[in-house]
Each structure stands twice: as structure tokens, then as C-alpha cells.
């Protein structure tokens, strides 16, 4: 009791500002007071006197509010200034972060891991969420199962060993009661807590042995002149090893107070007014320390608008530069060749294919070089569209190049092109590595493949043919953009699965010709909002229709406990003469760890579950020739089961494979699961996609049920964007574009406004030379130049 009274008195005596009351309290309850030495009767009398004194203090307060012992009666934070301070010419926001007081060379290394290198980076290092310490609960009002925040004094801190693990436990009390807080397997926290310290705890409370307990809550000690960790809406930042919230919060707060005088508004006033945007200084400050939820939302909207606007200005200028720097090669449409090609196909094109061919050939007729994105799911017929485009380029006496990200995919394109041309020609000859086709109308077409695995002698022959113009179509990988590869007259560049290439690689292929037309293709359905952002420099064509007769792949998800039931189904399909894929769980740390995990899974399945069958292994660390060997074995039915990482997502077509089993399917995005599913169902037999989920949370169930019922890639892409965000489409950030720190690509409304604003600004001032746009031009150059240097 003495311990409690001492803590209670020390926590509240500073709130008494009336000197007479303070003298009276000290006479009743001085520093030498010892409750334990009082007799029972003396204790009663003392308690009555103290209660009467507390009531006297309460009565003297305005509105009779009890502020003597209220947890909220702590010193309020000094409001963040909202009036922009005067610009300081001696401050350079792009200076190294070690200039910030408190950041040493050792700390710099840690911040660099967070991609924070400069003072500007630190100011723009935004929180990913907030703790609302402005709404405090009392201990007595704590409820199970809700996120709550309390402020109290530490009565006791100690090490405990629940489950044999050293853990930190503290007892925290306010004037309404006390509560335990436990941090499991965190003994080092013990040193942070001292008896008598004031602390804020925030988190979810559980009931243990009938008592409420905070389990591993967020915590902050209350100290200092200005409360930046409590008593307000508090930012929570992403961390790395060696940095904690207190340290990051203090350093960023110092940077905000010291350097934001040089945060200058760069948007024209008419744009701010038209889109009702918060000022830049206010937005930066409010993004770290918002006054309330509405303030935080307005700040985020402004900063997201900035990022998307500058991104749009960049990609729109890139398109303009590409199309106006040099004229393209106009290629009149050959109706005769087009009709011959389409009528000779063993099947009818879909309406979507005909529409897209028309869009592409119309583009190629113009003097402005084509820059178009072609979207279409696996099996939708993109390669046929590409061939129609290539034939038009060849008729116009130019060459074509098709670049794919992997040798497997390049070989598949090569095979498809050869098969389609073979069905339409009257004579085929092999001239070393070059295939020569004579079409029924007498047109001659030469085709070759150039990859890293192409034999040296064949490479020499192909390069010579490209240089002298006797090779029409070249299908290849990065080998196409090597310095010693020269085209006589490259008229059409086609890039497949373009998100796997960087901007520099795409540009390198384009520069092999004199402003050739460019067509980039992807089998990943991309929602319109995402496509407008990532590919604002491209016109978009979509094959949104599958050829008739394409079977529906039966899809079903199971929990981990049903795994062996799924294995038995695979055995049945193999015994019926079919083949199966098994996709290993996604491991995000690195390709090496992913390969190791896949190897372990392969060995386990080979030696136990499927020991009577032949299994192959495919992962990203295999040499290209080994990947090709495994793929060929599987395609030739020398293997029954292919165990693979996500590298199988594209590039293999095995009609006899009827089962796709995906382990830990909850770790993949819907779009990627749909890509995997597209690997089966390529033949006449019914095919199946089995999803095994370790995590059966509500969100995981929702996502897996969506893909069970839906086979439209574009619908799934939209759902993916809503549920998981843009990272699902490309695994990592889109190469060639600045990072987005505040914007989400699912922000369709902000994106549309930013795109509209970019077009409005550039329409009025194409080069951003007017006075009202000079600051915007400087910011756009800074963002894009910084990105170029880091990519």
C-alpha cells in the first residue's frame, strides 16, 4: 500500500497549483509518511481526511472536473506549427542525413537500409499507421478484444518465464486499478522500465486466468517538455534492426522542426484550388503529426496527388519525346497480305483479336511511331496478333525483333511462329540457324532465334544476316540488345512480358532501329487504373475474349489437413496417363532461399509421397540449359510431376498436364494464381487447379473463394488490386518509374485527378516554362533524376 500511495502521490502532486492546497497536502502526507506504521484506526482517519482534501481540490477546479488523478491530466503537446517558416538558403534538403543532429555514421547505415539517405528522405519518411494516444481509457474501463490505450505509472517490472521463454512483465496502474503487460521472449525490455515511470500502453487486451492482460503492446515512456510519443495522434514508422520507434520519432520530429522551412509549394495555385488540395508544408507536417483522422487523410491525399501527378507528367513527356524527337516509319497497310494470313489460319480469329490487329496496323500507318501495350491472357492469341503486325512490317521492307525475358519463353514464341507460318507456306528450308518460309502468295520470310544459348557459329551467321538485312524476324532474349547486334532496318520492336524488363532494356531494343514502332505485350491482366499509371506513355489494346472451346479449369481450395487427399488425386491423374505441376510456397527473402526450399520439397516428395513416379525440379537458380532440359523432359513426358517455384508462371505449354497444385496458395496474389492455373487446360482433357492454404484467415478465405468461382483474369486483377495492392502484379516495384511513398495505385479517384491535372498543365505549358510552373518543373526533374540515378 505504501508503494501504491507513493506512486500515486508523485504522479499527481505536480497538478496542484494552489500553494495553500500544496502546504495542506504536505502536512497530511509528507515525504516521510509511512502508512504501514499507522494503527487501523489512524489509517481510517487519515483516509477520511485525504478523501475530503481531494474533494476540496476537485471543487476548486473549473466545471468540477477531476484533474488531480486523471490519466489525461498530463502536459499537452505543443501543437505542430502550421504556418510555413521563412526559407533558409543555408539549408540543403538533399544533404546527407548525418547533418541531422543525433544521426551518427552508425545510425546512417541503418537509415540507408530504409532507403533514407538525405534530409529530404527523412522528412518524407512517412508513418505507415498511427496510434491515437489522444483517446485514453482507464484501467477499469478496459475491454477484452479491442485496441485500447492507457496511461499509468509502473508499479513493478520483472522478468518472467512463461513457456520457458524469458519475458518482460510490468504492472501498470492508474487511479482506477492496475493491469499486467507482458512482452514474450523480450527480456531486454526489462531495462527500459523503472518503478514510478509513466508509460503509455496501446494494444489489444486478452483475458488470462480471469484477469485482463496486455500482450506485447506498443509502449512509450512519458517524459520531456513536448510529448511527441503520447497525448496526441502518434506516428508509427517502418523500422529496421537497430532502430526503434522512439529514436526514429525524435529524429524525424527534429528534422520537421529544423528543415521544413525549405519545403516549398510547387503546384500552381489554380491546381490547388481546382482539386481542393492542402498546402505542401501543411501536408508534410500533418502526415507525421495530424490533428485528427480528417487531417491525416487530407495530408495523404495531397502527397499522393503529388506523386501521381509527377509520375504522369514524366510518362506523358516520355511518350511525347519518343513520338516527336524523330519521325517514325509509316507502313501502309497491306490488305492482300493481311487477308491471306487471316484466311489461311486453321481457326477463326476472335472479335477482340480482329479489333486489336486493326488498332496496331492503323498505328503503323502513321508517321508517329507506335507505342502500344497489348494485354491478353495466356491462350488469348497474342502471338497471332504479333505475327500479323510483323508481316505488315516485312511487306514494308523492314525487320522485326521479338524480345522475351527467358529462353524458354523465346523458344515457345519461336515454335508458335514457325507452326503458324508453316501452315501457310508452300516451301520451308533450313539455312543453318535461319528458317526460310515461302508463302503461298510468293512472299518470303526468314526467321531465327538469338539467345545466350545460341552456338557461337550460329550467332555469327544470325548477326551477319541482321546487319545486311536478309533476316526478317528475330526472336530472342537480352542477347538481342548486345552492342554487337546491328539491324539494317528495324521497323517493329515487340517486347513480351515487358514488366520483366527495365526501361533501359526496352529503350536499348528501340535504339537498334531508327524510331521503330513498338509493341509491348503482357499476359498479366492489368486493371485500368494501374495500366494508366505504369504505362501512361503507351496506348492500350486488350484481347478480352478467349477463343471458343477453351475449357474451364476446375478450381478448389483445401486446408493443409487435406494435403494428402490432394496428393492422392494427383496419383490418380498420373495413373490415367496425365502429368502434374506442384508449385512450392512463395519465399520472398531471396531467389537462393526460394531454390533451397524448392529443393527440399522436391526431395521430400520424391522420396516419400510420389516415390513411384518420376519428378523434375525447376527453380530460378538453375542454369538456363538445365531449365530448358527439365522443361523438355516434362514436355516429352519423361517426367510425371514438375516441382517448381514461380518461374513456371510463364513459358511452358504441356497439353498433357492436367493438374496444378499450388502449396501455400494464400501467399500468392490472385493474378499470379491465375497465371499458374493457365499452365494446365492446354489440351483436350479436363484440368484441375488445387490450392492448398496454410493460412485460413477471413481474408485468405475470401481471396481463395474468389479465384475458385472466377476465371476472368481482368476481374481477378481488379480484386487483387483491392485486396493486396499493385505489388501482386509484378512482385517488386515497376522498373523505370519513381517509387510511390504515399500513393496507392488502387486510389482510382486520385489517379484520375492527377492524370487530368497533368494533361491540363501540359496542354497549357508543354515544357513547363511559365513562371507558375517553374517550381513544378524543378520538382519533376528532381524526382525523375533521383530515380534514374538509383535505378
Coordinates of N, CA, C and O in Angstrom, one line a residue, residues 661-764:
X661 N -1.1 -28.1 -58.7 CA -1.3 -28.0 -57.2 C -0.4 -26.9 -56.7 O 0.8 -26.9 -57.0
X662 N -0.9 -25.9 -56.0 CA -0.2 -24.8 -55.5 C -0.1 -24.8 -54.0 O -1.2 -24.6 -53.3
X663 N 1.1 -25.0 -53.4 CA 1.2 -25.0 -52.0 C 1.2 -23.6 -51.4 O 1.7 -22.6 -52.1
X664 N 0.7 -23.5 -50.2 CA 0.6 -22.1 -49.5 C 0.0 -21.1 -50.5 O 0.6 -20.0 -50.7
X665 N -1.1 -21.4 -51.1 CA -1.7 -20.6 -52.1 C -2.1 -19.2 -51.6 O -2.1 -18.2 -52.3
X666 N -2.3 -19.1 -50.2 CA -2.6 -17.9 -49.6 C -1.5 -16.8 -49.7 O -1.7 -15.7 -49.5
X667 N -0.3 -17.3 -50.0 CA 0.8 -16.3 -50.1 C 0.9 -15.6 -51.4 O 1.7 -14.7 -51.6
X668 N 0.3 -16.2 -52.4 CA 0.3 -15.6 -53.8 C -0.9 -14.7 -54.0 O -1.9 -14.8 -53.4
X669 N -0.7 -13.8 -54.9 CA -1.8 -12.9 -55.3 C -2.7 -13.6 -56.3 O -2.4 -14.6 -56.9
X670 N -3.9 -13.1 -56.4 CA -4.9 -13.7 -57.3 C -4.4 -13.8 -58.8 O -4.6 -14.8 -59.5
X671 N -3.8 -12.7 -59.2 CA -3.3 -12.7 -60.6 C -2.3 -13.7 -60.8 O -2.3 -14.4 -61.9
X672 N -1.4 -13.9 -59.9 CA -0.3 -14.9 -60.0 C -0.9 -16.3 -60.0 O -0.5 -17.2 -60.8
X673 N -1.9 -16.5 -59.1 CA -2.5 -17.9 -59.1 C -3.2 -18.1 -60.4 O -3.2 -19.3 -60.9
X674 N -3.8 -17.1 -61.0 CA -4.5 -17.3 -62.2 C -3.5 -17.6 -63.4 O -3.8 -18.4 -64.3
X675 N -2.3 -17.0 -63.3 CA -1.2 -17.3 -64.2 C -0.8 -18.8 -64.1 O -0.6 -19.5 -65.1
X676 N -0.6 -19.2 -62.9 CA -0.3 -20.7 -62.7 C -1.4 -21.6 -63.2 O -1.1 -22.6 -63.9
X677 N -2.6 -21.2 -63.0 CA -3.7 -22.0 -63.4 C -3.7 -22.2 -64.9 O -4.1 -23.2 -65.5
X678 N -3.3 -21.1 -65.6 CA -3.2 -21.1 -67.1 C -2.2 -22.1 -67.7 O -2.2 -22.3 -68.9
X679 N -1.4 -22.7 -66.8 CA -0.4 -23.7 -67.3 C -1.1 -25.0 -67.7 O -0.5 -25.8 -68.4
X680 N -2.2 -25.3 -67.1 CA -3.0 -26.5 -67.4 C -4.2 -26.1 -68.2 O -4.5 -25.0 -68.4
X681 N -4.9 -27.2 -68.7 CA -6.0 -26.9 -69.6 C -5.7 -26.6 -71.0 O -6.4 -26.0 -71.7
X682 N -4.4 -27.0 -71.4 CA -4.0 -26.6 -72.7 C -4.3 -27.7 -73.7 O -4.1 -27.6 -74.9
X683 N -4.8 -28.9 -73.2 CA -5.2 -30.0 -74.1 C -6.7 -30.2 -74.1 O -7.5 -29.4 -73.6
X684 N -7.1 -31.4 -74.5 CA -8.5 -31.8 -74.6 C -9.1 -32.3 -73.3 O -10.3 -32.3 -73.1
X685 N -8.2 -32.8 -72.4 CA -8.7 -33.4 -71.2 C -9.0 -32.4 -70.1 O -8.4 -31.3 -70.0
X686 N -10.1 -32.7 -69.3 CA -10.4 -31.8 -68.2 C -9.2 -31.6 -67.2 O -8.5 -32.5 -66.9
X687 N -9.0 -30.3 -66.8 CA -7.9 -30.0 -66.0 C -8.4 -29.4 -64.7 O -9.5 -28.9 -64.6
X688 N -7.4 -29.4 -63.7 CA -7.8 -29.0 -62.3 C -6.7 -28.2 -61.7 O -5.5 -28.3 -62.0
X689 N -7.1 -27.2 -60.9 CA -6.2 -26.4 -60.1 C -6.6 -26.5 -58.6 O -7.7 -26.3 -58.2
X690 N -5.6 -27.1 -57.9 CA -5.8 -27.3 -56.4 C -5.0 -26.3 -55.6 O -3.8 -26.2 -55.8
X691 N -5.6 -25.6 -54.8 CA -5.0 -24.6 -53.9 C -5.0 -25.1 -52.5 O -6.0 -25.3 -51.9
X692 N -3.8 -25.2 -51.9 CA -3.6 -25.7 -50.6 C -3.2 -24.4 -49.7 O -2.2 -23.8 -50.0
X693 N -4.0 -24.1 -48.7 CA -3.8 -22.9 -47.9 C -3.4 -23.3 -46.5 O -4.1 -24.0 -45.8
X694 N -2.3 -22.7 -46.0 CA -1.9 -22.9 -44.6 C -2.6 -21.9 -43.8 O -3.0 -22.2 -42.7
X695 N -2.7 -20.7 -44.3 CA -3.4 -19.6 -43.5 C -4.8 -19.5 -44.0 O -5.1 -19.3 -45.1
X696 N -5.7 -19.8 -43.0 CA -7.2 -19.8 -43.4 C -7.9 -18.6 -42.7 O -9.0 -18.8 -42.2
X697 N -7.2 -17.5 -42.7 CA -7.8 -16.3 -42.1 C -9.0 -15.9 -43.0 O -9.2 -16.4 -44.1
X698 N -9.8 -14.9 -42.5 CA -11.0 -14.5 -43.3 C -10.6 -13.9 -44.6 O -11.2 -14.2 -45.6
X699 N -9.5 -13.1 -44.6 CA -9.0 -12.5 -45.9 C -8.6 -13.6 -46.8 O -8.9 -13.5 -48.0
X700 N -7.8 -14.6 -46.3 CA -7.3 -15.6 -47.2 C -8.5 -16.4 -47.8 O -8.5 -16.8 -49.0
X701 N -9.4 -16.7 -46.9 CA -10.6 -17.5 -47.4 C -11.3 -16.7 -48.5 O -11.7 -17.2 -49.6
X702 N -11.5 -15.4 -48.3 CA -12.2 -14.5 -49.2 C -11.5 -14.5 -50.6 O -12.1 -14.7 -51.6
X703 N -10.2 -14.4 -50.6 CA -9.4 -14.4 -51.8 C -9.5 -15.7 -52.6 O -9.6 -15.8 -53.8
X704 N -9.3 -16.8 -51.8 CA -9.3 -18.2 -52.4 C -10.7 -18.5 -53.0 O -10.8 -19.2 -54.0
X705 N -11.8 -18.0 -52.3 CA -13.1 -18.3 -52.8 C -13.4 -17.5 -54.1 O -14.1 -17.9 -55.0
X706 N -12.8 -16.3 -54.2 CA -12.9 -15.5 -55.4 C -12.3 -16.3 -56.6 O -12.9 -16.3 -57.7
X707 N -11.1 -16.8 -56.5 CA -10.5 -17.5 -57.6 C -11.1 -18.8 -57.9 O -11.1 -19.3 -59.0
X708 N -11.7 -19.4 -56.9 CA -12.5 -20.7 -57.2 C -13.6 -20.4 -58.2 O -13.8 -21.3 -59.1
X709 N -14.3 -19.3 -58.0 CA -15.5 -19.1 -58.7 C -15.3 -18.3 -60.0 O -16.2 -18.2 -60.9
X710 N -14.1 -17.6 -60.1 CA -13.9 -16.7 -61.2 C -12.8 -17.0 -62.1 O -11.7 -17.3 -61.6
X711 N -13.0 -17.0 -63.4 CA -11.9 -17.4 -64.4 C -11.6 -16.3 -65.3 O -10.8 -16.5 -66.3
X712 N -12.1 -15.1 -65.0 CA -11.8 -13.9 -65.8 C -10.6 -13.2 -65.2 O -10.7 -12.6 -64.1
X713 N -9.5 -13.1 -65.9 CA -8.2 -12.6 -65.4 C -8.4 -11.1 -65.1 O -7.8 -10.6 -64.1
X714 N -9.2 -10.3 -65.8 CA -9.3 -8.9 -65.6 C -10.1 -8.6 -64.3 O -9.8 -7.7 -63.5
X715 N -11.1 -9.5 -64.1 CA -11.9 -9.3 -62.8 C -11.0 -9.7 -61.6 O -11.0 -9.0 -60.6
X716 N -10.2 -10.7 -61.8 CA -9.3 -11.1 -60.7 C -8.3 -10.1 -60.4 O -7.9 -9.8 -59.3
X717 N -7.8 -9.4 -61.5 CA -6.8 -8.4 -61.4 C -7.4 -7.2 -60.6 O -6.7 -6.6 -59.7
X718 N -8.6 -6.8 -60.8 CA -9.3 -5.8 -60.1 C -9.4 -6.1 -58.6 O -9.2 -5.3 -57.7
X719 N -9.8 -7.4 -58.4 CA -9.9 -7.9 -57.0 C -8.6 -7.8 -56.3 O -8.5 -7.5 -55.1
X720 N -7.5 -8.2 -57.0 CA -6.2 -8.3 -56.5 C -5.8 -6.9 -56.0 O -5.1 -6.7 -55.0
X721 N -6.1 -5.9 -56.9 CA -5.7 -4.5 -56.6 C -6.4 -4.0 -55.3 O -5.8 -3.3 -54.5
X722 N -7.7 -4.4 -55.1 CA -8.4 -4.0 -54.0 C -7.9 -4.7 -52.7 O -7.7 -4.1 -51.6
X723 N -7.6 -6.0 -52.8 CA -7.2 -6.8 -51.7 C -5.7 -6.7 -51.3 O -5.4 -6.7 -50.1
X724 N -4.9 -6.6 -52.2 CA -3.4 -6.7 -51.9 C -2.6 -5.6 -52.4 O -1.5 -5.4 -52.0
X725 N -3.1 -4.8 -53.4 CA -2.3 -3.7 -53.9 C -1.5 -4.1 -55.1 O -1.5 -5.2 -55.5
X726 N -0.8 -3.1 -55.7 CA -0.2 -3.3 -57.0 C 1.0 -4.2 -57.0 O 1.4 -4.7 -58.0
X727 N 1.6 -4.5 -55.8 CA 2.8 -5.3 -55.8 C 2.6 -6.7 -56.3 O 3.5 -7.4 -56.8
X728 N 1.3 -7.1 -56.3 CA 1.0 -8.5 -56.7 C 1.2 -8.7 -58.2 O 1.4 -9.8 -58.6
X729 N 1.1 -7.7 -59.0 CA 1.2 -7.9 -60.4 C 2.6 -8.1 -60.9 O 2.9 -8.8 -61.8
X730 N 3.6 -7.5 -60.2 CA 4.9 -7.5 -60.6 C 6.0 -8.0 -59.6 O 7.1 -8.0 -59.9
X731 N 5.5 -8.3 -58.4 CA 6.4 -8.9 -57.4 C 7.2 -7.8 -56.7 O 7.3 -7.6 -55.5
X732 N 7.9 -6.9 -57.5 CA 8.6 -5.8 -57.0 C 8.1 -4.5 -57.7 O 7.3 -4.6 -58.6
X733 N 8.7 -3.4 -57.3 CA 8.2 -2.2 -57.9 C 8.5 -2.1 -59.4 O 9.4 -2.7 -59.9
X734 N 7.6 -1.5 -60.2 CA 7.8 -1.5 -61.6 C 9.0 -0.7 -62.0 O 9.3 0.4 -61.6
X735 N 9.9 -1.4 -62.7 CA 11.2 -0.8 -63.1 C 11.0 0.3 -64.0 O 10.2 0.2 -65.0
X736 N 11.6 1.4 -63.8 CA 11.5 2.5 -64.7 C 10.6 3.7 -64.2 O 10.5 4.7 -64.9
X737 N 10.1 3.5 -63.0 CA 9.2 4.6 -62.5 C 9.6 4.9 -61.1 O 10.1 4.1 -60.4
X738 N 9.4 6.2 -60.7 CA 9.8 6.6 -59.3 C 9.0 5.8 -58.3 O 7.8 5.4 -58.6
X739 N 9.6 5.6 -57.1 CA 8.8 4.9 -56.0 C 7.6 5.8 -55.6 O 7.7 7.0 -55.6
X740 N 6.6 5.1 -55.2 CA 5.4 5.8 -54.6 C 5.5 5.6 -53.1 O 5.4 4.4 -52.6
X741 N 5.6 6.6 -52.3 CA 5.7 6.5 -50.9 C 4.4 6.7 -50.2 O 4.1 6.0 -49.2
X742 N 3.5 7.5 -50.8 CA 2.2 7.8 -50.1 C 1.1 7.3 -51.0 O 0.1 6.9 -50.5
X743 N 1.2 7.3 -52.3 CA 0.1 6.9 -53.2 C -0.1 5.4 -53.2 O 0.9 4.7 -53.1
X744 N -1.3 5.0 -53.4 CA -1.6 3.6 -53.6 C -2.2 3.6 -55.0 O -3.1 4.4 -55.4
X745 N -1.8 2.6 -55.8 CA -2.3 2.5 -57.2 C -3.8 2.1 -57.2 O -4.4 2.1 -58.3
X746 N -4.3 1.7 -56.1 CA -5.8 1.4 -56.0 C -6.6 2.7 -55.8 O -7.8 2.7 -55.8
X747 N -5.9 3.9 -55.6 CA -6.6 5.1 -55.5 C -7.0 5.6 -56.8 O -6.5 6.6 -57.4
X748 N -8.1 5.0 -57.3 CA -8.5 5.4 -58.7 C -8.9 6.8 -58.8 O -8.6 7.5 -59.8
X749 N -9.6 7.4 -57.8 CA -10.1 8.7 -57.8 C -8.9 9.7 -57.9 O -8.9 10.6 -58.8
X750 N -7.9 9.6 -57.0 CA -6.7 10.5 -57.0 C -6.0 10.3 -58.3 O -5.5 11.3 -58.9
X751 N -5.9 9.1 -58.8 CA -5.1 8.8 -60.0 C -5.8 9.5 -61.2 O -5.1 10.1 -62.0
X752 N -7.1 9.4 -61.3 CA -7.8 10.1 -62.4 C -7.6 11.6 -62.4 O -7.4 12.2 -63.4
X753 N -7.7 12.1 -61.1 CA -7.5 13.6 -61.0 C -6.1 14.0 -61.4 O -5.8 15.0 -62.0
X754 N -5.1 13.2 -60.9 CA -3.7 13.5 -61.2 C -3.4 13.5 -62.7 O -2.7 14.3 -63.3
X755 N -4.0 12.5 -63.4 CA -3.8 12.3 -64.8 C -4.5 13.5 -65.6 O -3.9 14.1 -66.5
X756 N -5.7 13.9 -65.1 CA -6.4 15.0 -65.7 C -5.6 16.3 -65.5 O -5.4 17.1 -66.4
X757 N -5.0 16.5 -64.3 CA -4.2 17.7 -64.0 C -3.0 17.7 -64.8 O -2.6 18.8 -65.3
X758 N -2.3 16.6 -65.0 CA -1.1 16.5 -65.8 C -1.4 16.9 -67.3 O -0.7 17.7 -67.9
X759 N -2.5 16.4 -67.8 CA -2.9 16.8 -69.2 C -3.2 18.3 -69.3 O -2.9 19.0 -70.2
X760 N -3.9 18.8 -68.2 CA -4.3 20.2 -68.2 C -3.1 21.1 -68.2 O -2.9 22.1 -68.9
X761 N -2.1 20.8 -67.3 CA -0.9 21.6 -67.2 C -0.1 21.5 -68.4 O 0.4 22.6 -68.9
X762 N 0.1 20.3 -69.0 CA 1.0 20.2 -70.2 C 0.3 20.8 -71.4 O 1.0 21.3 -72.4
X763 N -1.0 20.8 -71.5 CA -1.7 21.4 -72.6 C -1.5 22.9 -72.6 O -1.3 23.5 -73.6
X764 N -1.5 23.5 -71.4 CA -1.3 25.0 -71.3 C 0.2 25.4 -71.4 O 0.5 26.4 -71.9

